[in-house]
Amino acid sequence: MTVKTAVKTAVVTGASKGIGLAVTRFLEEDGFRVVGAARTVTPELKEASSLAVSVDLATPQGPAELIRQAHGAFGSVDVLVNNVGAFSPRTSGFAAIDDAEWQHTFELNFFGVVRTVRAALPHLVASQGSIVNVSSARARGPQPPTVDYGAAKAALTNLSKALSMELGPKGIRVNTVSPGPTRTPAWTDADGFGAGLAAAAGKSLEEFLEGFPGMAGLTTGRLTEPEEVAEVVRMLASGRTRAVNGADFVIDGGQLKTV
Ligand SMILES: NC(=O)c1ccc[n+]([C@@H]2O[C@H](COP(=O)([O-])OP(=O)(O)OC[C@H]3O[C@@H](n4cnc5c(N)ncnc54)[C@H](OP(=O)(O)O)[C@@H]3O)[C@@H](O)[C@H]2O)c1
């Protein structure tokens, strides 16, 4: 007799483009019902997900509202992928970053995850679920143009480890993936992070992106593709890696040089 497993629900934040969209597509392919969240519901997100939710996750109430809608629609939360995050080029140095900018960086990259995990926790306990947090190689390898973002992601990586220790015995796994430079709109948009670095270097975006892998020490010689990060998230979200808890997978094209 074949026993059909119940369809599981995955919540993916920052799902409208880039890494989050790739994760959404892969998890749907793997049979999850994906609830994808972003401020803007793009046609791509609508098509890729089972439910697209428009929500600002940098607000105190946004994360709880997202989890309320996800659980209300499908009755469980089995996987939570905290992918939302953003980085601005701080090319004028540390002293030029004001309190409001520091606060926004932490609200989105760190407190948004704290609040989303808190809201989802009762459902994850019920489902014996799994959390994947998308941090950054900058959590381990700080760089001045991302000083505030790197600090927020270092806090996120630290939080993930502590959560894995508390929640592991309750049957919930918490793991981190830490991408390096990845070809998403953050790098390719005309007003994105890459464009800001290019302008500071006095180069066109195309010229800057061509020279960037060599300059940044990417031993692959290229930016990582969003799908290459999403593959690892998909593996961690699956039930095939139940012994993996509290791990941090760096996916950075060989940029980090320390062990
Ligand atoms: N790309 C890289 O090189 C790289 C490297 C290391 C780590 N990462 C991390 O990987 C994750 C994804 O990055 P990405 O490059 O794929 O980003 P991206 O292409 O800029 O996409 C960001 C996603 O987050 C959503 N978002 C942004 N602010 C939001 C808010 N306040 N509330 C709800 N949703 C919001 C965006 O949609 P809306 O704008 O419509 O809200 C979009 O869906 C982030 O955590 C990032 O820090 C990326």
PDB file of C-alpha atoms and ligand atoms in Angstrom:
ATOM      1  CA  MET A   1       0.000   0.000   0.000  1.00  0.00           C
ATOM      2  CA  THR A   2       1.290   3.440  -0.849  1.00  0.00           C
ATOM      3  CA  VAL A   3       0.893   5.990   1.917  1.00  0.00           C
ATOM      4  CA  LYS A   4       0.674   9.491   0.518  1.00  0.00           C
ATOM      5  CA  THR A   5       2.390  12.055   2.703  1.00  0.00           C
ATOM      6  CA  ALA A   6       0.368  15.190   3.401  1.00  0.00           C
ATOM      7  CA  VAL A   7       1.311  18.231   1.351  1.00  0.00           C
ATOM      8  CA  LYS A   8       3.580  20.499   3.345  1.00  0.00           C
ATOM      9  CA  THR A   9       3.561  24.273   3.549  1.00  0.00           C
ATOM     10  CA  ALA A  10       6.691  26.389   3.151  1.00  0.00           C
ATOM     11  CA  VAL A  11       6.843  30.114   3.851  1.00  0.00           C
ATOM     12  CA  VAL A  12       9.510  31.939   1.839  1.00  0.00           C
ATOM     13  CA  THR A  13      10.215  35.617   2.522  1.00  0.00           C
ATOM     14  CA  GLY A  14      11.630  37.998  -0.075  1.00  0.00           C
ATOM     15  CA  ALA A  15      10.152  35.697  -2.703  1.00  0.00           C
ATOM     16  CA  SER A  16       9.337  38.074  -5.562  1.00  0.00           C
ATOM     17  CA  LYS A  17      12.745  37.935  -7.257  1.00  0.00           C
ATOM     18  CA  GLY A  18      16.356  36.818  -6.890  1.00  0.00           C
ATOM     19  CA  ILE A  19      17.204  33.973  -4.525  1.00  0.00           C
ATOM     20  CA  GLY A  20      13.743  33.904  -2.910  1.00  0.00           C
ATOM     21  CA  LEU A  21      12.004  33.410  -6.258  1.00  0.00           C
ATOM     22  CA  ALA A  22      14.376  30.549  -7.148  1.00  0.00           C
ATOM     23  CA  VAL A  23      13.718  28.932  -3.742  1.00  0.00           C
ATOM     24  CA  THR A  24       9.962  29.315  -4.254  1.00  0.00           C
ATOM     25  CA  ARG A  25      10.132  27.607  -7.651  1.00  0.00           C
ATOM     26  CA  PHE A  26      12.277  24.724  -6.362  1.00  0.00           C
ATOM     27  CA  LEU A  27      10.118  24.061  -3.284  1.00  0.00           C
ATOM     28  CA  GLU A  28       6.934  24.065  -5.392  1.00  0.00           C
ATOM     29  CA  GLU A  29       8.694  21.607  -7.724  1.00  0.00           C
ATOM     30  CA  ASP A  30       9.417  19.443  -4.675  1.00  0.00           C
ATOM     31  CA  GLY A  31       5.729  19.352  -3.754  1.00  0.00           C
ATOM     32  CA  PHE A  32       5.482  22.088  -1.118  1.00  0.00           C
ATOM     33  CA  ARG A  33       2.675  24.627  -1.128  1.00  0.00           C
ATOM     34  CA  VAL A  34       4.756  27.795  -0.999  1.00  0.00           C
ATOM     35  CA  VAL A  35       3.523  30.997   0.582  1.00  0.00           C
ATOM     36  CA  GLY A  36       5.790  33.657  -0.916  1.00  0.00           C
ATOM     37  CA  ALA A  37       6.066  37.102   0.636  1.00  0.00           C
ATOM     38  CA  ALA A  38       7.350  40.470  -0.565  1.00  0.00           C
ATOM     39  CA  ARG A  39       6.093  44.033  -0.563  1.00  0.00           C
ATOM     40  CA  THR A  40       5.318  43.737  -4.268  1.00  0.00           C
ATOM     41  CA  VAL A  41       3.612  40.661  -5.660  1.00  0.00           C
ATOM     42  CA  THR A  42       5.336  40.332  -9.047  1.00  0.00           C
ATOM     43  CA  PRO A  43       3.736  38.269 -11.843  1.00  0.00           C
ATOM     44  CA  GLU A  44       6.632  35.805 -11.398  1.00  0.00           C
ATOM     45  CA  LEU A  45       5.838  35.331  -7.691  1.00  0.00           C
ATOM     46  CA  LYS A  46       2.137  34.941  -8.375  1.00  0.00           C
ATOM     47  CA  GLU A  47       2.840  32.265 -10.940  1.00  0.00           C
ATOM     48  CA  ALA A  48       5.483  30.420  -8.911  1.00  0.00           C
ATOM     49  CA  SER A  49       3.748  30.242  -5.520  1.00  0.00           C
ATOM     50  CA  SER A  50       0.584  28.709  -4.090  1.00  0.00           C
ATOM     51  CA  LEU A  51      -0.146  31.958  -2.257  1.00  0.00           C
ATOM     52  CA  ALA A  52       1.558  35.322  -2.681  1.00  0.00           C
ATOM     53  CA  VAL A  53       1.356  37.738   0.247  1.00  0.00           C
ATOM     54  CA  SER A  54       2.133  41.436   0.044  1.00  0.00           C
ATOM     55  CA  VAL A  55       3.698  42.476   3.345  1.00  0.00           C
ATOM     56  CA  ASP A  56       6.420  44.794   4.656  1.00  0.00           C
ATOM     57  CA  LEU A  57       8.610  42.559   6.819  1.00  0.00           C
ATOM     58  CA  ALA A  58      10.589  45.495   8.196  1.00  0.00           C
ATOM     59  CA  THR A  59       7.547  46.544  10.252  1.00  0.00           C
ATOM     60  CA  PRO A  60       6.852  45.139  13.731  1.00  0.00           C
ATOM     61  CA  GLN A  61       3.486  43.654  12.676  1.00  0.00           C
ATOM     62  CA  GLY A  62       4.411  42.404   9.169  1.00  0.00           C
ATOM     63  CA  PRO A  63       5.917  39.007  10.095  1.00  0.00           C
ATOM     64  CA  ALA A  64       2.975  37.956  12.320  1.00  0.00           C
ATOM     65  CA  GLU A  65       0.525  38.978   9.597  1.00  0.00           C
ATOM     66  CA  LEU A  66       2.383  36.830   7.054  1.00  0.00           C
ATOM     67  CA  ILE A  67       2.347  33.759   9.293  1.00  0.00           C
ATOM     68  CA  ARG A  68      -1.332  34.355  10.128  1.00  0.00           C
ATOM     69  CA  GLN A  69      -2.199  34.361   6.414  1.00  0.00           C
ATOM     70  CA  ALA A  70      -0.045  31.304   5.637  1.00  0.00           C
ATOM     71  CA  HIS A  71      -1.497  29.220   8.470  1.00  0.00           C
ATOM     72  CA  GLY A  72      -5.003  30.479   7.751  1.00  0.00           C
ATOM     73  CA  ALA A  73      -4.741  29.370   4.127  1.00  0.00           C
ATOM     74  CA  PHE A  74      -3.166  25.940   4.529  1.00  0.00           C
ATOM     75  CA  GLY A  75      -3.378  24.968   8.231  1.00  0.00           C
ATOM     76  CA  SER A  76       0.336  24.338   8.837  1.00  0.00           C
ATOM     77  CA  VAL A  77       3.803  25.823   8.533  1.00  0.00           C
ATOM     78  CA  ASP A  78       6.348  23.067   7.896  1.00  0.00           C
ATOM     79  CA  VAL A  79       9.287  25.004   6.481  1.00  0.00           C
ATOM     80  CA  LEU A  80      10.238  28.631   7.022  1.00  0.00           C
ATOM     81  CA  VAL A  81      12.837  30.175   4.714  1.00  0.00           C
ATOM     82  CA  ASN A  82      13.852  33.582   6.046  1.00  0.00           C
ATOM     83  CA  ASN A  83      15.350  34.905   2.843  1.00  0.00           C
ATOM     84  CA  VAL A  84      14.369  38.574   2.993  1.00  0.00           C
ATOM     85  CA  GLY A  85      17.261  40.987   3.228  1.00  0.00           C
ATOM     86  CA  ALA A  86      18.824  43.996   1.552  1.00  0.00           C
ATOM     87  CA  PHE A  87      22.130  45.814   1.386  1.00  0.00           C
ATOM     88  CA  SER A  88      23.019  49.370   0.384  1.00  0.00           C
ATOM     89  CA  PRO A  89      26.453  50.489  -0.797  1.00  0.00           C
ATOM     90  CA  ARG A  90      28.119  52.441   2.040  1.00  0.00           C
ATOM     91  CA  THR A  91      30.736  54.021  -0.174  1.00  0.00           C
ATOM     92  CA  SER A  92      31.066  57.213   1.906  1.00  0.00           C
ATOM     93  CA  GLY A  93      32.367  55.373   4.958  1.00  0.00           C
ATOM     94  CA  PHE A  94      31.141  54.396   8.419  1.00  0.00           C
ATOM     95  CA  ALA A  95      30.648  57.952   9.732  1.00  0.00           C
ATOM     96  CA  ALA A  96      28.184  58.762   6.939  1.00  0.00           C
ATOM     97  CA  ILE A  97      25.707  56.067   8.026  1.00  0.00           C
ATOM     98  CA  ASP A  98      23.119  57.590  10.359  1.00  0.00           C
ATOM     99  CA  ASP A  99      20.988  55.939  13.052  1.00  0.00           C
ATOM    100  CA  ALA A 100      17.950  55.619  10.786  1.00  0.00           C
ATOM    101  CA  GLU A 101      20.002  53.695   8.215  1.00  0.00           C
ATOM    102  CA  TRP A 102      21.499  51.388  10.849  1.00  0.00           C
ATOM    103  CA  GLN A 103      18.031  50.814  12.294  1.00  0.00           C
ATOM    104  CA  HIS A 104      16.462  50.014   8.938  1.00  0.00           C
ATOM    105  CA  THR A 105      19.256  47.551   8.123  1.00  0.00           C
ATOM    106  CA  PHE A 106      18.691  45.720  11.400  1.00  0.00           C
ATOM    107  CA  GLU A 107      14.856  45.863  11.204  1.00  0.00           C
ATOM    108  CA  LEU A 108      14.866  44.106   7.829  1.00  0.00           C
ATOM    109  CA  ASN A 109      17.872  41.779   8.024  1.00  0.00           C
ATOM    110  CA  PHE A 110      17.664  40.798  11.682  1.00  0.00           C
ATOM    111  CA  PHE A 111      14.510  41.788  13.596  1.00  0.00           C
ATOM    112  CA  GLY A 112      12.287  40.727  10.710  1.00  0.00           C
ATOM    113  CA  VAL A 113      13.675  37.206  11.127  1.00  0.00           C
ATOM    114  CA  VAL A 114      13.336  37.310  14.939  1.00  0.00           C
ATOM    115  CA  ARG A 115       9.664  38.261  14.577  1.00  0.00           C
ATOM    116  CA  THR A 116       8.924  35.764  11.795  1.00  0.00           C
ATOM    117  CA  VAL A 117      10.436  32.880  13.751  1.00  0.00           C
ATOM    118  CA  ARG A 118       8.540  33.917  16.886  1.00  0.00           C
ATOM    119  CA  ALA A 119       5.231  34.010  15.001  1.00  0.00           C
ATOM    120  CA  ALA A 120       5.841  30.688  13.230  1.00  0.00           C
ATOM    121  CA  LEU A 121       7.233  28.787  16.210  1.00  0.00           C
ATOM    122  CA  PRO A 122       4.004  27.221  17.539  1.00  0.00           C
ATOM    123  CA  HIS A 123       3.216  25.930  14.033  1.00  0.00           C
ATOM    124  CA  LEU A 124       6.768  24.649  13.508  1.00  0.00           C
ATOM    125  CA  VAL A 125       6.614  22.808  16.831  1.00  0.00           C
ATOM    126  CA  ALA A 126       3.318  21.225  15.759  1.00  0.00           C
ATOM    127  CA  SER A 127       4.715  20.174  12.369  1.00  0.00           C
ATOM    128  CA  GLN A 128       8.241  19.281  13.595  1.00  0.00           C
ATOM    129  CA  GLY A 129       9.352  21.697  10.930  1.00  0.00           C
ATOM    130  CA  SER A 130      12.537  23.270   9.724  1.00  0.00           C
ATOM    131  CA  ILE A 131      13.964  26.788   9.419  1.00  0.00           C
ATOM    132  CA  VAL A 132      16.492  27.957   6.824  1.00  0.00           C
ATOM    133  CA  ASN A 133      17.906  31.435   7.347  1.00  0.00           C
ATOM    134  CA  VAL A 134      19.599  33.192   4.444  1.00  0.00           C
ATOM    135  CA  SER A 135      22.540  35.065   5.925  1.00  0.00           C
ATOM    136  CA  SER A 136      25.602  36.217   3.956  1.00  0.00           C
ATOM    137  CA  ALA A 137      29.294  35.538   3.492  1.00  0.00           C
ATOM    138  CA  ARG A 138      29.656  39.067   4.902  1.00  0.00           C
ATOM    139  CA  ALA A 139      28.662  37.654   8.317  1.00  0.00           C
ATOM    140  CA  ARG A 140      32.092  35.954   8.424  1.00  0.00           C
ATOM    141  CA  GLY A 141      34.038  38.236   6.101  1.00  0.00           C
ATOM    142  CA  PRO A 142      33.155  41.856   6.890  1.00  0.00           C
ATOM    143  CA  GLN A 143      33.809  44.595   4.328  1.00  0.00           C
ATOM    144  CA  PRO A 144      33.471  48.376   4.737  1.00  0.00           C
ATOM    145  CA  PRO A 145      30.923  48.939   1.909  1.00  0.00           C
ATOM    146  CA  THR A 146      28.493  46.620   3.722  1.00  0.00           C
ATOM    147  CA  VAL A 147      29.435  47.418   7.327  1.00  0.00           C
ATOM    148  CA  ASP A 148      25.880  47.706   8.717  1.00  0.00           C
ATOM    149  CA  TYR A 149      24.548  44.788   6.676  1.00  0.00           C
ATOM    150  CA  GLY A 150      27.471  42.540   7.649  1.00  0.00           C
ATOM    151  CA  ALA A 151      26.858  43.291  11.324  1.00  0.00           C
ATOM    152  CA  ALA A 152      23.143  42.469  10.973  1.00  0.00           C
ATOM    153  CA  LYS A 153      23.916  39.218   9.127  1.00  0.00           C
ATOM    154  CA  ALA A 154      26.536  38.245  11.723  1.00  0.00           C
ATOM    155  CA  ALA A 155      23.802  38.662  14.341  1.00  0.00           C
ATOM    156  CA  LEU A 156      21.497  36.499  12.216  1.00  0.00           C
ATOM    157  CA  THR A 157      24.082  33.706  11.860  1.00  0.00           C
ATOM    158  CA  ASN A 158      24.657  33.809  15.623  1.00  0.00           C
ATOM    159  CA  LEU A 159      20.908  33.721  16.288  1.00  0.00           C
ATOM    160  CA  SER A 160      20.500  30.719  13.970  1.00  0.00           C
ATOM    161  CA  LYS A 161      23.056  28.702  15.907  1.00  0.00           C
ATOM    162  CA  ALA A 162      21.473  29.491  19.282  1.00  0.00           C
ATOM    163  CA  LEU A 163      18.019  28.647  17.903  1.00  0.00           C
ATOM    164  CA  SER A 164      19.284  25.320  16.569  1.00  0.00           C
ATOM    165  CA  MET A 165      20.467  24.436  20.082  1.00  0.00           C
ATOM    166  CA  GLU A 166      17.161  25.360  21.737  1.00  0.00           C
ATOM    167  CA  LEU A 167      14.858  23.972  19.068  1.00  0.00           C
ATOM    168  CA  GLY A 168      16.789  20.865  17.983  1.00  0.00           C
ATOM    169  CA  PRO A 169      15.626  18.837  20.995  1.00  0.00           C
ATOM    170  CA  LYS A 170      12.049  19.917  20.141  1.00  0.00           C
ATOM    171  CA  GLY A 171      12.401  18.381  16.669  1.00  0.00           C
ATOM    172  CA  ILE A 172      12.966  21.599  14.717  1.00  0.00           C
ATOM    173  CA  ARG A 173      16.113  22.052  12.635  1.00  0.00           C
ATOM    174  CA  VAL A 174      17.616  25.503  12.077  1.00  0.00           C
ATOM    175  CA  ASN A 175      20.293  25.970   9.427  1.00  0.00           C
ATOM    176  CA  THR A 176      21.879  28.894   7.618  1.00  0.00           C
ATOM    177  CA  VAL A 177      23.000  29.437   4.054  1.00  0.00           C
ATOM    178  CA  SER A 178      25.504  32.227   3.485  1.00  0.00           C
ATOM    179  CA  PRO A 179      25.715  33.358  -0.131  1.00  0.00           C
ATOM    180  CA  GLY A 180      28.475  35.487  -1.540  1.00  0.00           C
ATOM    181  CA  PRO A 181      27.929  37.802  -4.525  1.00  0.00           C
ATOM    182  CA  THR A 182      24.954  36.337  -6.397  1.00  0.00           C
ATOM    183  CA  ARG A 183      23.543  37.553  -9.709  1.00  0.00           C
ATOM    184  CA  THR A 184      20.198  38.977  -8.538  1.00  0.00           C
ATOM    185  CA  PRO A 185      18.502  42.347  -9.147  1.00  0.00           C
ATOM    186  CA  ALA A 186      20.483  43.656  -6.154  1.00  0.00           C
ATOM    187  CA  TRP A 187      23.536  43.468  -8.432  1.00  0.00           C
ATOM    188  CA  THR A 188      22.035  43.916 -11.897  1.00  0.00           C
ATOM    189  CA  ASP A 189      19.376  46.646 -11.448  1.00  0.00           C
ATOM    190  CA  ALA A 190      20.325  50.122 -12.614  1.00  0.00           C
ATOM    191  CA  ASP A 191      19.640  51.496  -9.094  1.00  0.00           C
ATOM    192  CA  GLY A 192      20.880  48.483  -7.102  1.00  0.00           C
ATOM    193  CA  PHE A 193      23.863  47.756  -4.872  1.00  0.00           C
ATOM    194  CA  GLY A 194      26.108  46.858  -7.822  1.00  0.00           C
ATOM    195  CA  ALA A 195      25.266  50.116  -9.566  1.00  0.00           C
ATOM    196  CA  GLY A 196      26.205  52.046  -6.411  1.00  0.00           C
ATOM    197  CA  LEU A 197      29.607  50.355  -6.228  1.00  0.00           C
ATOM    198  CA  ALA A 198      30.116  50.899  -9.971  1.00  0.00           C
ATOM    199  CA  ALA A 199      29.351  54.613  -9.655  1.00  0.00           C
ATOM    200  CA  ALA A 200      31.787  54.967  -6.748  1.00  0.00           C
ATOM    201  CA  ALA A 201      34.458  53.261  -8.876  1.00  0.00           C
ATOM    202  CA  GLY A 202      33.666  55.561 -11.829  1.00  0.00           C
ATOM    203  CA  LYS A 203      32.637  52.643 -14.039  1.00  0.00           C
ATOM    204  CA  SER A 204      29.553  51.564 -15.932  1.00  0.00           C
ATOM    205  CA  LEU A 205      27.634  48.731 -14.277  1.00  0.00           C
ATOM    206  CA  GLU A 206      28.580  46.314 -17.107  1.00  0.00           C
ATOM    207  CA  GLU A 207      32.279  47.206 -16.855  1.00  0.00           C
ATOM    208  CA  PHE A 208      32.199  46.921 -13.064  1.00  0.00           C
ATOM    209  CA  LEU A 209      30.442  43.528 -13.055  1.00  0.00           C
ATOM    210  CA  GLU A 210      32.910  42.157 -15.589  1.00  0.00           C
ATOM    211  CA  GLY A 211      35.902  42.997 -13.403  1.00  0.00           C
ATOM    212  CA  PHE A 212      34.233  42.251 -10.065  1.00  0.00           C
ATOM    213  CA  PRO A 213      34.811  38.467  -9.753  1.00  0.00           C
ATOM    214  CA  GLY A 214      38.575  38.890 -10.158  1.00  0.00           C
ATOM    215  CA  MET A 215      38.710  41.930  -7.883  1.00  0.00           C
ATOM    216  CA  ALA A 216      36.628  40.188  -5.169  1.00  0.00           C
ATOM    217  CA  GLY A 217      38.594  36.930  -5.263  1.00  0.00           C
ATOM    218  CA  LEU A 218      35.796  34.720  -6.562  1.00  0.00           C
ATOM    219  CA  THR A 219      37.749  31.625  -7.542  1.00  0.00           C
ATOM    220  CA  THR A 220      34.876  30.545  -9.798  1.00  0.00           C
ATOM    221  CA  GLY A 221      35.508  33.694 -11.860  1.00  0.00           C
ATOM    222  CA  ARG A 222      31.824  34.626 -11.872  1.00  0.00           C
ATOM    223  CA  LEU A 223      28.906  35.663  -9.702  1.00  0.00           C
ATOM    224  CA  THR A 224      26.906  32.787  -8.214  1.00  0.00           C
ATOM    225  CA  GLU A 225      23.490  32.164  -9.799  1.00  0.00           C
ATOM    226  CA  PRO A 226      20.378  32.356  -7.539  1.00  0.00           C
ATOM    227  CA  GLU A 227      19.505  28.737  -8.394  1.00  0.00           C
ATOM    228  CA  GLU A 228      22.868  27.588  -6.987  1.00  0.00           C
ATOM    229  CA  VAL A 229      21.889  29.010  -3.597  1.00  0.00           C
ATOM    230  CA  ALA A 230      18.325  27.713  -3.903  1.00  0.00           C
ATOM    231  CA  GLU A 231      19.607  24.143  -4.444  1.00  0.00           C
ATOM    232  CA  VAL A 232      21.156  24.143  -0.986  1.00  0.00           C
ATOM    233  CA  VAL A 233      18.039  25.654   0.599  1.00  0.00           C
ATOM    234  CA  ARG A 234      15.950  22.956  -1.094  1.00  0.00           C
ATOM    235  CA  MET A 235      18.225  20.248   0.317  1.00  0.00           C
ATOM    236  CA  LEU A 236      17.997  21.664   3.841  1.00  0.00           C
ATOM    237  CA  ALA A 237      14.213  22.040   3.593  1.00  0.00           C
ATOM    238  CA  SER A 238      13.799  18.420   2.560  1.00  0.00           C
ATOM    239  CA  GLY A 239      13.468  15.574   5.014  1.00  0.00           C
ATOM    240  CA  ARG A 240      16.631  14.035   3.533  1.00  0.00           C
ATOM    241  CA  THR A 241      19.026  15.928   5.802  1.00  0.00           C
ATOM    242  CA  ARG A 242      17.585  15.316   9.255  1.00  0.00           C
ATOM    243  CA  ALA A 243      21.030  15.123  10.908  1.00  0.00           C
ATOM    244  CA  VAL A 244      21.943  18.605   9.692  1.00  0.00           C
ATOM    245  CA  ASN A 245      21.165  21.158  12.401  1.00  0.00           C
ATOM    246  CA  GLY A 246      22.964  24.376  13.320  1.00  0.00           C
ATOM    247  CA  ALA A 247      25.054  24.250  10.132  1.00  0.00           C
ATOM    248  CA  ASP A 248      26.085  27.225   8.004  1.00  0.00           C
ATOM    249  CA  PHE A 249      26.593  26.559   4.284  1.00  0.00           C
ATOM    250  CA  VAL A 250      28.788  29.156   2.582  1.00  0.00           C
ATOM    251  CA  ILE A 251      27.956  29.453  -1.141  1.00  0.00           C
ATOM    252  CA  ASP A 252      30.312  32.215  -2.227  1.00  0.00           C
ATOM    253  CA  GLY A 253      32.255  31.059  -5.275  1.00  0.00           C
ATOM    254  CA  GLY A 254      35.340  30.591  -3.112  1.00  0.00           C
ATOM    255  CA  GLN A 255      35.497  34.214  -1.943  1.00  0.00           C
ATOM    256  CA  LEU A 256      36.149  33.571   1.757  1.00  0.00           C
ATOM    257  CA  LYS A 257      39.773  32.593   2.315  1.00  0.00           C
ATOM    258  CA  THR A 258      39.650  31.505   5.959  1.00  0.00           C
ATOM    259  CA  VAL A 259      38.770  28.061   7.344  1.00  0.00           C
TER     260      VAL A 259
HETATM  261  N1  LIG B   1      22.559  38.746  -4.008  1.00  0.00           N
HETATM  262  C1  LIG B   1      23.653  38.632  -3.258  1.00  0.00           C
HETATM  263  O1  LIG B   1      24.778  38.881  -3.718  1.00  0.00           O
HETATM  264  C2  LIG B   1      23.552  38.158  -1.830  1.00  0.00           C
HETATM  265  C3  LIG B   1      24.739  37.843  -1.156  1.00  0.00           C
HETATM  266  C4  LIG B   1      24.669  37.423   0.164  1.00  0.00           C
HETATM  267  C5  LIG B   1      23.453  37.311   0.792  1.00  0.00           C
HETATM  268  N2  LIG B   1      22.306  37.630   0.114  1.00  0.00           N
HETATM  269  C6  LIG B   1      21.042  37.525   0.841  1.00  0.00           C
HETATM  270  O2  LIG B   1      20.145  36.716   0.114  1.00  0.00           O
HETATM  271  C7  LIG B   1      18.813  37.167   0.347  1.00  0.00           C
HETATM  272  C8  LIG B   1      18.142  37.448  -0.983  1.00  0.00           C
HETATM  273  O3  LIG B   1      18.910  38.409  -1.681  1.00  0.00           O
HETATM  274  P1  LIG B   1      18.631  38.784  -3.208  1.00  0.00           P
HETATM  275  O4  LIG B   1      19.884  39.318  -3.763  1.00  0.00           O
HETATM  276  O5  LIG B   1      17.915  37.669  -3.873  1.00  0.00           O
HETATM  277  O6  LIG B   1      17.645  40.025  -3.015  1.00  0.00           O
HETATM  278  P2  LIG B   1      16.757  40.815  -4.077  1.00  0.00           P
HETATM  279  O7  LIG B   1      16.920  40.274  -5.462  1.00  0.00           O
HETATM  280  O8  LIG B   1      17.021  42.263  -3.829  1.00  0.00           O
HETATM  281  O9  LIG B   1      15.290  40.460  -3.572  1.00  0.00           O
HETATM  282  C9  LIG B   1      14.908  40.837  -2.286  1.00  0.00           C
HETATM  283  C10 LIG B   1      13.534  40.298  -1.986  1.00  0.00           C
HETATM  284  O10 LIG B   1      13.128  40.769  -0.698  1.00  0.00           O
HETATM  285  C11 LIG B   1      11.911  41.526  -0.826  1.00  0.00           C
HETATM  286  N3  LIG B   1      11.905  42.581   0.173  1.00  0.00           N
HETATM  287  C12 LIG B   1      12.789  43.607   0.310  1.00  0.00           C
HETATM  288  N4  LIG B   1      12.425  44.391   1.333  1.00  0.00           N
HETATM  289  C13 LIG B   1      11.304  43.853   1.866  1.00  0.00           C
HETATM  290  C14 LIG B   1      10.446  44.208   2.934  1.00  0.00           C
HETATM  291  N5  LIG B   1      10.663  45.306   3.671  1.00  0.00           N
HETATM  292  N6  LIG B   1       9.395  43.412   3.218  1.00  0.00           N
HETATM  293  C15 LIG B   1       9.134  42.307   2.467  1.00  0.00           C
HETATM  294  N7  LIG B   1       9.913  41.924   1.434  1.00  0.00           N
HETATM  295  C16 LIG B   1      10.975  42.691   1.135  1.00  0.00           C
HETATM  296  C17 LIG B   1      11.938  42.023  -2.263  1.00  0.00           C
HETATM  297  O11 LIG B   1      10.654  42.348  -2.759  1.00  0.00           O
HETATM  298  P3  LIG B   1      10.009  43.829  -2.569  1.00  0.00           P
HETATM  299  O12 LIG B   1      11.084  44.806  -2.886  1.00  0.00           O
HETATM  300  O13 LIG B   1       8.857  43.845  -3.514  1.00  0.00           O
HETATM  301  O14 LIG B   1       9.567  43.880  -1.156  1.00  0.00           O
HETATM  302  C18 LIG B   1      12.490  40.782  -2.968  1.00  0.00           C
HETATM  303  O15 LIG B   1      11.479  39.810  -3.085  1.00  0.00           O
HETATM  304  C19 LIG B   1      18.941  38.400   1.245  1.00  0.00           C
HETATM  305  O16 LIG B   1      18.782  38.025   2.592  1.00  0.00           O
HETATM  306  C20 LIG B   1      20.342  38.865   0.994  1.00  0.00           C
HETATM  307  O17 LIG B   1      20.852  39.603   2.072  1.00  0.00           O
HETATM  308  C21 LIG B   1      22.332  38.055  -1.181  1.00  0.00           C
END
